[in-house]
Tab-separated table of C-alpha atoms in Angstrom:
chain	number	residue	atom	x	y	z
A	1	MET	CA	-56.927	41.701	-17.819
A	2	TYR	CA	-53.627	43.082	-16.793
A	3	TYR	CA	-55.292	45.030	-14.001
A	4	ILE	CA	-56.682	41.768	-12.496
A	5	TYR	CA	-53.321	40.089	-12.737
A	6	ILE	CA	-51.460	42.967	-10.966
A	7	ASN	CA	-54.209	43.313	-8.461
A	8	VAL	CA	-54.052	39.501	-7.583
A	9	SER	CA	-50.321	39.554	-7.385
A	10	VAL	CA	-50.337	42.579	-4.949
A	11	SER	CA	-52.982	40.927	-2.939
A	12	TYR	CA	-51.000	37.669	-2.638
A	13	ALA	CA	-47.750	39.564	-1.757
A	14	SER	CA	-49.694	41.386	0.986
A	15	ILE	CA	-50.910	38.141	2.352
A	16	LEU	CA	-47.351	36.702	2.565
A	17	GLU	CA	-46.136	39.905	4.235
A	18	ARG	CA	-48.854	39.814	6.652
A	19	THR	CA	-48.236	36.138	7.412
A	20	ALA	CA	-44.457	36.713	7.840
A	21	ALA	CA	-45.016	39.777	10.012
A	22	THR	CA	-47.402	37.832	12.260
A	23	ILE	CA	-45.030	34.965	12.712
A	24	LEU	CA	-41.874	36.885	13.264
A	25	ASN	CA	-43.591	39.244	15.775
A	26	GLY	CA	-41.632	38.635	18.986
A	27	TYR	CA	-39.692	35.851	17.639
A	28	ILE	CA	-36.199	35.686	19.112
A	29	LYS	CA	-33.882	33.625	16.748
A	30	GLU	CA	-31.208	33.142	19.384
A	31	VAL	CA	-33.515	30.925	21.448
A	32	ARG	CA	-33.884	27.291	20.752
A	33	PRO	CA	-37.310	25.978	19.976
A	34	HIS	CA	-39.172	24.374	22.882
A	35	ASN	CA	-40.509	20.940	22.794
A	36	PRO	CA	-42.467	19.712	25.815
A	37	ASP	CA	-42.079	16.131	24.820
A	38	GLY	CA	-38.290	16.079	24.735
A	39	PRO	CA	-35.374	17.492	22.708
A	40	VAL	CA	-35.788	19.197	19.354
A	41	ILE	CA	-35.300	16.469	16.758
A	42	VAL	CA	-33.184	17.628	13.741
A	43	LYS	CA	-32.998	15.487	10.845
A	44	VAL	CA	-29.775	15.775	8.862
A	45	GLY	CA	-28.879	14.400	5.506
A	46	LEU	CA	-26.244	14.826	2.857
A	47	THR	CA	-26.706	14.926	-0.857
A	48	VAL	CA	-23.587	14.749	-3.094
A	49	THR	CA	-23.545	16.556	-6.468
A	50	GLN	CA	-19.907	16.379	-7.486
A	51	LEU	CA	-16.428	15.479	-6.262
A	52	LEU	CA	-14.481	18.683	-6.511
A	53	HIS	CA	-10.858	17.310	-5.665
A	54	VAL	CA	-9.358	14.092	-4.569
A	55	ASN	CA	-5.964	14.767	-3.066
A	56	GLU	CA	-4.039	11.479	-2.715
A	57	LYS	CA	-0.957	13.110	-1.342
A	58	SER	CA	-2.688	14.711	1.620
A	59	GLN	CA	-5.401	12.112	1.604
A	60	THR	CA	-8.409	14.532	1.476
A	61	LEU	CA	-11.636	14.779	-0.419
A	62	ARG	CA	-13.394	18.027	-1.289
A	63	LEU	CA	-17.045	17.594	-2.578
A	64	ASP	CA	-19.930	19.725	-3.376
A	65	GLY	CA	-23.493	19.162	-2.410
A	66	ARG	CA	-26.256	20.029	-0.172
A	67	LEU	CA	-26.861	19.739	3.543
A	68	LEU	CA	-30.427	18.649	4.301
A	69	MET	CA	-32.069	19.630	7.521
A	70	ASN	CA	-35.570	19.813	9.000
A	71	TRP	CA	-36.964	20.369	12.511
A	72	HIS	CA	-40.157	21.552	14.265
A	73	ASP	CA	-40.457	25.105	15.690
A	74	SER	CA	-43.752	25.616	17.455
A	75	ARG	CA	-43.324	29.455	17.314
A	76	LEU	CA	-43.675	29.341	13.572
A	77	MET	CA	-47.236	27.744	13.421
A	78	TRP	CA	-50.210	29.482	11.867
A	79	ASP	CA	-53.687	28.798	10.693
A	80	SER	CA	-53.515	28.775	6.942
A	81	THR	CA	-57.208	29.341	6.716
A	82	GLN	CA	-56.753	32.858	8.200
A	83	TYR	CA	-54.145	33.772	5.574
A	84	ASN	CA	-55.992	32.794	2.376
A	85	GLY	CA	-54.709	29.240	2.428
A	86	THR	CA	-51.073	30.110	2.669
A	87	ARG	CA	-49.249	26.949	3.839
A	88	SER	CA	-45.515	27.837	3.438
A	89	LEU	CA	-43.255	30.746	3.468
A	90	ARG	CA	-39.676	31.253	2.266
A	91	LEU	CA	-37.626	33.431	4.560
A	92	PRO	CA	-34.015	34.395	4.920
A	93	ALA	CA	-32.035	31.828	6.812
A	94	GLU	CA	-30.364	34.401	9.109
A	95	SER	CA	-33.841	35.626	10.318
A	96	LEU	CA	-34.774	32.404	12.057
A	97	TRP	CA	-33.120	29.879	14.546
A	98	GLN	CA	-31.023	27.296	12.843
A	99	PRO	CA	-29.422	24.269	14.518
A	100	ASP	CA	-25.545	24.619	14.915
A	101	ILE	CA	-24.713	21.450	12.982
A	102	THR	CA	-20.848	21.343	12.771
A	103	LEU	CA	-18.273	19.167	11.107
A	104	TYR	CA	-16.332	17.467	13.937
A	105	ASN	CA	-13.502	16.093	11.788
A	106	SER	CA	-9.981	17.256	12.667
A	107	GLY	CA	-8.559	19.067	9.759
A	108	GLY	CA	-11.957	19.298	7.977
A	109	ASN	CA	-13.868	22.188	6.605
A	110	MET	CA	-17.504	22.943	5.919
A	111	GLU	CA	-18.845	25.986	3.962
A	112	LEU	CA	-22.462	26.640	3.915
A	113	ASN	CA	-24.194	29.074	1.511
A	114	ASN	CA	-26.994	30.544	3.653
A	115	LEU	CA	-29.834	30.843	1.222
A	116	ARG	CA	-33.521	30.822	2.159
A	117	LEU	CA	-35.256	28.235	4.359
A	118	THR	CA	-38.849	27.149	4.046
A	119	ILE	CA	-41.463	27.208	6.971
A	120	PHE	CA	-44.734	25.399	6.846
A	121	SER	CA	-48.001	26.198	8.742
A	122	ASN	CA	-47.565	23.185	11.003
A	123	GLY	CA	-44.189	24.543	12.318
A	124	MET	CA	-41.893	22.388	10.234
A	125	VAL	CA	-38.795	24.138	8.988
A	126	SER	CA	-36.830	22.805	5.990
A	127	TYR	CA	-33.384	24.024	5.133
A	128	SER	CA	-31.075	22.795	2.364
A	129	PRO	CA	-28.032	25.047	2.098
A	130	LYS	CA	-25.548	24.512	-0.622
A	131	LEU	CA	-22.496	22.825	0.841
A	132	ILE	CA	-18.758	22.493	0.090
A	133	ILE	CA	-17.072	20.134	2.505
A	134	GLU	CA	-13.623	18.775	2.895
A	135	SER	CA	-12.374	15.963	5.210
A	136	PRO	CA	-9.326	13.629	5.656
A	137	CYS	CA	-9.723	10.180	4.215
A	138	THR	CA	-7.938	6.849	4.469
A	139	VAL	CA	-6.408	5.051	1.270
A	140	ASP	CA	-5.889	1.377	0.891
A	141	GLN	CA	-2.453	-0.188	0.283
A	142	TRP	CA	-3.131	-0.180	-3.539
A	143	GLY	CA	-4.250	3.415	-3.681
A	144	SER	CA	-7.403	2.429	-5.391
A	145	ILE	CA	-9.941	2.598	-2.532
A	146	MET	CA	-10.475	5.803	-0.463
A	147	VAL	CA	-12.701	5.935	2.468
A	148	CYS	CA	-13.853	9.339	3.893
A	149	HIS	CA	-15.821	10.029	6.918
A	150	PHE	CA	-17.843	13.281	7.680
A	151	LYS	CA	-18.735	13.440	11.348
A	152	MET	CA	-21.386	16.095	12.109
A	153	GLY	CA	-23.302	17.034	15.218
A	154	SER	CA	-24.363	20.060	17.375
A	155	TRP	CA	-21.610	22.023	18.900
A	156	ALA	CA	-23.468	23.651	21.792
A	157	TYR	CA	-26.443	21.464	22.578
A	158	ASP	CA	-26.413	18.000	24.290
A	159	GLY	CA	-28.715	15.130	23.370
A	160	TYR	CA	-31.342	16.186	25.830
A	161	SER	CA	-31.737	19.598	24.184
A	162	LEU	CA	-31.183	18.608	20.558
A	163	ASP	CA	-31.246	15.134	19.038
A	164	ILE	CA	-29.933	14.430	15.530
A	165	ARG	CA	-31.409	11.776	13.240
A	166	ASP	CA	-30.936	10.478	9.743
A	167	TYR	CA	-32.865	12.628	7.249
A	168	TYR	CA	-34.318	9.721	5.067
A	169	GLY	CA	-33.928	6.986	7.622
A	170	LYS	CA	-32.247	4.832	4.972
A	171	GLY	CA	-28.682	4.975	6.318
A	172	VAL	CA	-27.257	6.124	2.925
A	173	VAL	CA	-26.166	9.390	1.314
A	174	SER	CA	-28.391	10.790	-1.468
A	175	LEU	CA	-26.770	10.457	-4.927
A	176	ASP	CA	-29.812	11.544	-6.946
A	177	ASP	CA	-28.069	14.631	-8.344
A	178	TYR	CA	-24.618	13.276	-8.479
A	179	SER	CA	-22.446	14.079	-11.534
A	180	ASP	CA	-19.927	11.309	-12.139
A	181	SER	CA	-17.039	13.241	-13.817
A	182	THR	CA	-13.780	12.393	-12.156
A	183	ASP	CA	-11.253	9.551	-12.140
A	184	TRP	CA	-13.011	8.361	-8.923
A	185	SER	CA	-16.514	6.856	-8.634
A	186	ILE	CA	-18.586	6.561	-5.446
A	187	VAL	CA	-19.156	2.832	-4.749
A	188	ASN	CA	-20.777	2.922	-1.279
A	189	THR	CA	-22.208	5.395	1.189
A	190	THR	CA	-23.439	4.867	4.855
A	191	ILE	CA	-24.790	7.031	7.641
A	192	ARG	CA	-24.275	5.883	11.259
A	193	ARG	CA	-25.618	7.465	14.474
A	194	ASN	CA	-23.380	7.587	17.475
A	195	GLU	CA	-23.700	8.848	20.950
A	196	LYS	CA	-20.729	9.879	23.117
A	197	PHE	CA	-20.636	10.483	26.973
A	198	TYR	CA	-17.916	12.697	28.501
A	199	GLN	CA	-16.637	12.465	32.089
A	200	CYS	CA	-17.887	15.936	32.887
A	201	CYS	CA	-21.397	15.522	32.020
A	202	SER	CA	-24.134	12.833	32.162
A	203	GLU	CA	-25.859	14.002	28.974
A	204	PRO	CA	-25.269	12.054	25.723
A	205	TYR	CA	-23.766	14.097	22.637
A	206	PRO	CA	-25.228	12.473	19.494
A	207	ASP	CA	-23.641	12.810	16.062
A	208	LEU	CA	-24.046	11.334	12.501
A	209	THR	CA	-21.097	9.910	10.532
A	210	PHE	CA	-21.455	10.020	6.834
A	211	THR	CA	-19.111	7.627	5.125
A	212	VAL	CA	-18.351	7.862	1.317
A	213	THR	CA	-16.296	5.149	-0.294
A	214	LEU	CA	-14.567	5.840	-3.534
A	215	ARG	CA	-12.792	3.615	-6.115
A	216	ARG	CA	-10.379	4.512	-8.803
A	217	ARG	CA	-12.157	4.418	-12.111
A	218	GLU	CA	-9.434	3.395	-14.520
A	219	CYS	CA	-7.267	0.355	-13.754
A	220	SER	CA	-4.386	1.723	-15.710
A	221	ASP	CA	-3.865	4.044	-12.776
A	222	CYS	CA	-4.010	1.449	-10.142
A	223	LEU	CA	-0.868	0.830	-7.927
A	224	ILE	CA	-1.023	-2.938	-8.773
A	225	ASP	CA	-0.294	-2.191	-12.419
A	226	LEU	CA	1.652	1.064	-12.443
A	227	ASP	CA	3.777	0.744	-9.259
A	228	VAL	CA	4.040	-2.813	-8.103
A	229	LEU	CA	4.590	-4.663	-11.335
A	230	PRO	CA	7.977	-3.209	-12.370
A	231	ILE	CA	9.653	-4.094	-8.930
A	232	VAL	CA	8.018	-7.458	-8.894
A	233	LEU	CA	9.633	-8.282	-12.271
A	234	VAL	CA	13.009	-7.068	-10.982
A	235	ALA	CA	12.641	-9.144	-7.841
A	236	ILE	CA	12.031	-12.212	-9.988
A	237	LEU	CA	15.394	-11.798	-11.549
A	238	VAL	CA	17.244	-12.035	-8.189
A	239	PRO	CA	16.961	-15.821	-7.812
A	240	ILE	CA	17.373	-16.237	-11.708
A	241	GLN	CA	20.876	-14.660	-11.619
A	242	PHE	CA	22.114	-17.538	-9.570
A	243	LEU	CA	21.255	-19.992	-12.541
A	244	ILE	CA	23.975	-18.343	-14.797
A	245	PRO	CA	27.235	-20.112	-14.507
A	246	VAL	CA	29.412	-18.194	-12.044
A	247	ALA	CA	32.690	-18.310	-14.073
A	248	THR	CA	31.184	-16.511	-17.174
A	249	ARG	CA	31.284	-12.866	-17.985
A	250	GLU	CA	27.677	-12.583	-18.391
A	251	ARG	CA	27.074	-13.465	-14.719
A	252	ALA	CA	28.866	-10.373	-13.564
A	253	THR	CA	27.154	-8.338	-16.231
A	254	PHE	CA	23.712	-9.570	-15.192
A	255	THR	CA	24.383	-8.859	-11.502
A	256	GLY	CA	25.476	-5.372	-12.126
A	257	LEU	CA	22.495	-4.575	-14.369
A	258	LEU	CA	20.128	-5.997	-11.908
A	259	PHE	CA	21.335	-3.716	-9.161
A	260	VAL	CA	21.042	-0.652	-11.554
A	261	ALA	CA	17.497	-1.801	-12.567
A	262	GLY	CA	16.269	-1.753	-8.908
A	263	ILE	CA	17.629	1.644	-8.197
A	264	LEU	CA	16.119	3.196	-11.513
A	265	VAL	CA	12.666	1.617	-10.876
A	266	HIS	CA	12.593	2.976	-7.318
A	267	LEU	CA	13.640	6.473	-8.515
A	268	SER	CA	11.236	6.420	-11.368
A	269	LEU	CA	8.315	5.583	-9.119
A	270	GLN	CA	9.226	8.351	-6.674
A	271	GLN	CA	9.280	10.909	-9.428
A	272	SER	CA	5.936	9.717	-10.988
A	273	MET	CA	4.204	9.725	-7.671
A	274	ALA	CA	5.518	13.292	-6.845
A	275	ILE	CA	4.259	14.593	-10.200
A	276	ALA	CA	0.781	12.948	-9.648
A	277	GLN	CA	0.671	14.070	-6.072
A	278	ARG	CA	0.168	10.501	-4.811
A	279	VAL	CA	1.119	9.271	-1.445
A	280	TRP	CA	3.423	6.332	-0.655
A	281	GLN	CA	1.513	3.532	0.974
A	282	THR	CA	3.366	1.836	3.866
A	283	ASP	CA	3.103	-1.684	2.358
A	284	ILE	CA	4.232	-0.406	-1.146
A	285	LYS	CA	7.112	1.419	0.458
A	286	THR	CA	8.163	-1.619	2.613
A	287	TYR	CA	7.983	-3.903	-0.469
A	288	TYR	CA	10.290	-1.645	-2.551
A	289	ASN	CA	12.736	-1.256	0.265
A	290	SER	CA	12.756	-4.997	1.042
A	291	THR	CA	13.282	-5.683	-2.705
A	292	LEU	CA	16.350	-3.319	-2.850
A	293	VAL	CA	17.750	-4.928	0.370
A	294	LEU	CA	17.271	-8.397	-1.354
A	295	ILE	CA	19.053	-7.076	-4.570
A	296	VAL	CA	22.019	-5.810	-2.533
A	297	ILE	CA	22.352	-9.031	-0.456
A	298	SER	CA	22.150	-11.028	-3.679
A	299	VAL	CA	24.886	-8.873	-5.363
A	300	VAL	CA	27.138	-9.533	-2.353
A	301	VAL	CA	26.493	-13.288	-2.391
A	302	SER	CA	27.152	-13.318	-6.130
A	303	LEU	CA	30.462	-11.464	-5.849
A	304	PHE	CA	31.527	-13.765	-3.065
A	305	ASN	CA	30.750	-16.739	-5.132
A	306	ILE	CA	32.664	-15.269	-8.143
A	307	GLN	CA	35.682	-14.806	-5.765
A	308	LEU	CA	35.586	-18.417	-4.774
A	309	CYS	CA	36.156	-19.457	-8.274
A	310	SER	CA	39.046	-17.114	-8.795
A	311	THR	CA	42.487	-18.408	-10.110
A	312	ASP	CA	44.134	-17.934	-6.642
A	313	ARG	CA	41.968	-20.486	-5.013
A	314	LYS	CA	42.280	-23.297	-7.544
A	315	ARG	CA	45.452	-24.739	-6.140
A	316	SER	CA	44.370	-24.601	-2.424
A	317	ARG	CA	42.121	-27.195	-0.829
A	318	ILE	CA	38.770	-26.496	0.698
A	319	PRO	CA	38.657	-26.420	4.586
A	320	ALA	CA	37.492	-29.842	5.787
A	321	ILE	CA	34.533	-28.565	7.691
A	322	VAL	CA	33.333	-26.590	4.745
A	323	LYS	CA	33.813	-29.564	2.448
A	324	LYS	CA	31.887	-31.783	4.954
A	325	ILE	CA	28.930	-29.345	5.032
A	326	PHE	CA	28.617	-28.322	1.395
A	327	LEU	CA	30.174	-31.239	-0.504
A	328	SER	CA	29.109	-34.113	1.631
A	329	GLY	CA	25.633	-32.958	2.739
A	330	LEU	CA	23.957	-29.892	1.174
A	331	ASN	CA	25.190	-30.822	-2.316
A	332	TYR	CA	22.745	-33.803	-2.522
A	333	LEU	CA	19.788	-31.439	-1.449
A	334	VAL	CA	20.482	-29.316	-4.588
A	335	LEU	CA	21.354	-32.309	-6.873
A	336	VAL	CA	25.094	-31.578	-7.223
A	337	ARG	CA	27.397	-34.667	-7.382
A	338	SER	CA	30.502	-34.978	-5.162
A	339	PRO	CA	33.615	-33.709	-7.106
A	340	TRP	CA	36.082	-36.122	-8.507
A	341	THR	CA	39.025	-37.022	-6.461
A	342	SER	CA	42.387	-38.456	-7.466
A	343	GLN	CA	42.629	-42.275	-7.080
A	344	LEU	CA	46.397	-42.467	-7.699
A	345	PRO	CA	48.354	-43.919	-4.842
A	346	GLU	CA	50.319	-41.535	-2.651
A	347	ASN	CA	53.235	-44.013	-2.279
A	348	LEU	CA	54.764	-46.249	-4.749
A	349	ASP	CA	56.110	-49.736	-3.678
A	350	VAL	CA	59.697	-49.388	-5.080
A	351	LYS	CA	62.098	-52.257	-4.966
A	352	VAL	CA	65.616	-51.124	-4.107
A	353	ILE	CA	68.538	-53.475	-5.061
A	354	PRO	CA	71.444	-53.454	-2.587
A	355	GLY	CA	74.776	-52.385	-3.685
A	356	ASP	CA	76.620	-55.601	-2.768
A	357	GLU	CA	74.520	-57.531	-5.291
A	358	LEU	CA	75.396	-55.164	-8.127
A	359	ALA	CA	79.029	-55.694	-7.357
A	360	THR	CA	78.853	-59.435	-8.130
A	361	GLU	CA	77.263	-59.036	-11.451
A	362	ASN	CA	78.929	-58.725	-14.572
A	363	ALA	CA	79.285	-55.626	-16.670
A	364	SER	CA	76.201	-56.297	-18.849
A	365	ARG	CA	73.910	-57.007	-15.839
A	366	LEU	CA	75.187	-53.769	-14.307
A	367	GLU	CA	74.221	-51.873	-17.376
A	368	ARG	CA	70.818	-53.360	-17.300
A	369	GLN	CA	70.370	-52.333	-13.622
A	370	VAL	CA	71.438	-48.853	-14.326
A	371	GLU	CA	69.090	-48.564	-17.194
A	372	HIS	CA	66.273	-49.993	-14.972
A	373	LEU	CA	67.280	-47.537	-12.170
A	374	ILE	CA	67.110	-44.601	-14.659
A	375	ARG	CA	63.624	-45.711	-15.731
A	376	LEU	CA	62.549	-46.114	-12.036
A	377	VAL	CA	63.763	-42.546	-11.400
A	378	GLN	CA	61.859	-41.229	-14.411
A	379	SER	CA	58.712	-43.064	-13.216
A	380	LEU	CA	58.984	-41.535	-9.699
A	381	VAL	CA	59.290	-38.089	-11.223
A	382	SER	CA	56.416	-38.657	-13.652
A	383	SER	CA	54.225	-40.039	-10.903
A	384	ASP	CA	55.054	-37.060	-8.608
A	385	ASN	CA	54.068	-34.640	-11.373
A	386	GLY	CA	50.922	-36.663	-11.992
A	387	ARG	CA	49.810	-36.579	-8.481
A	388	GLN	CA	50.450	-32.741	-8.338
A	389	ARG	CA	48.261	-32.349	-11.425
A	390	ASP	CA	45.610	-34.604	-9.999
A	391	ARG	CA	45.691	-32.557	-6.818
A	392	ASP	CA	45.245	-29.246	-8.905
A	393	VAL	CA	42.372	-30.796	-10.861
A	394	GLY	CA	40.802	-32.074	-7.656
A	395	ALA	CA	41.020	-28.768	-5.878
A	396	ARG	CA	39.583	-26.951	-8.961
A	397	GLU	CA	36.726	-29.345	-9.116
A	398	GLU	CA	36.027	-28.919	-5.450
A	399	TRP	CA	35.850	-25.181	-5.638
A	400	ARG	CA	33.674	-25.465	-8.714
A	401	ALA	CA	31.295	-27.724	-6.980
A	402	LEU	CA	31.233	-25.564	-3.902
A	403	SER	CA	30.327	-22.467	-5.896
A	404	LEU	CA	27.585	-24.530	-7.793
A	405	VAL	CA	26.205	-25.617	-4.329
A	406	ILE	CA	26.113	-22.021	-3.162
A	407	ASP	CA	24.431	-20.806	-6.295
A	408	ARG	CA	21.640	-23.352	-6.188
A	409	LEU	CA	21.197	-22.782	-2.523
A	410	SER	CA	20.946	-19.029	-3.085
A	411	ALA	CA	18.533	-19.471	-5.859
A	412	ILE	CA	16.215	-21.400	-3.725
A	413	ILE	CA	16.459	-19.171	-0.585
A	414	PHE	CA	15.955	-15.995	-2.575
A	415	PHE	CA	12.940	-17.517	-4.380
A	416	ILE	CA	11.329	-18.506	-1.285
A	417	ILE	CA	11.894	-15.083	0.235
A	418	PHE	CA	10.486	-13.412	-2.865
A	419	VAL	CA	7.354	-15.633	-2.766
A	420	LEU	CA	6.679	-15.007	0.928
A	421	TYR	CA	6.961	-11.314	0.993
A	422	THR	CA	5.180	-10.940	-2.352
A	423	ALA	CA	2.276	-13.040	-1.076
A	424	ASP	CA	2.168	-10.973	2.148
A	425	LEU	CA	1.799	-7.754	0.070
A	426	MET	CA	-0.826	-9.202	-2.085
A	427	GLY	CA	-2.676	-10.653	0.873
């Protein structure tokens, strides 16, 4: 029994050796297969088995898989009936001609493990080397979607000598052996054939572009939650600070804390992204910088408004043009009433008694006139002091009303700005 098994194995091995020797006799692997009907058609496909590394900082993807290729070589045909029904052979890849399929991507890299390829009696050649490929990608503004393109084609042959086609003809990358084990998942794949013409030559140069779209798996890592939300909350507080009374100590404290919070959130995000090797997206960076500028401007406006209500300004009048704009126009827009103004007369109608009439009166009447004159003088002094107090109160109310108008206008303006540039980011 063992003798029969060994004898059959030796016989089969000798048949394979004889078949390979016959096929490779006079075979020149450096010469491209000849197709009288047109170019050599090479079908190329990609199967992904694992995502090795997703580098967000450099925006590159490194994956593991197989490169699928088959083509027809008429020099490798044989009659299987003459070789005991042998229909296929596995030979070292370096012993036969292979299409020079190359990764075109700038900055990309493709490593092939040259194993054995399979040839069939009808001249078809199947080659599926193990592949490790790396290519630049693009990341969306939230950092949750990554799109990677792998552009492949022949390096030496034009489209009239070698034509490249989709392996399966389905326009998708094979994921049958894919192992989903990273923080990213493959959500879409496409294959697109292109032809490019150069000014030097009339021949087309075809290529296949394999596109792999990744999505971040866990939402806890998404930029919308981790990175944008803190600065959005800080930005909301910018218009809110103008609702706090300007003359209170809490207003100055709140304004200072708001500025510090904006700086800390910005620095915290920079540190976290550096540790995680994540990249600043342009829109996110612009949003953070815009928010910091908004905070600085609001702090300046708030400090200016606090200065308007300082003690030194309470006795001076508001300039007429400022009063007309803010206290007789814009104040109605923000629902602020016009400040109270003194209604006391500036001049009193005082009756002066001539001296010659006093001389003709008796002593008692003179005394009454003197008393009346004393009361009149006291009244004049009291009226002057009252008018001064009224002027001080009026000036104080005007400055207070002006600061209230500026506060409410600032709250409205900063809120509109916040809504507009936040909506632009979300859109």
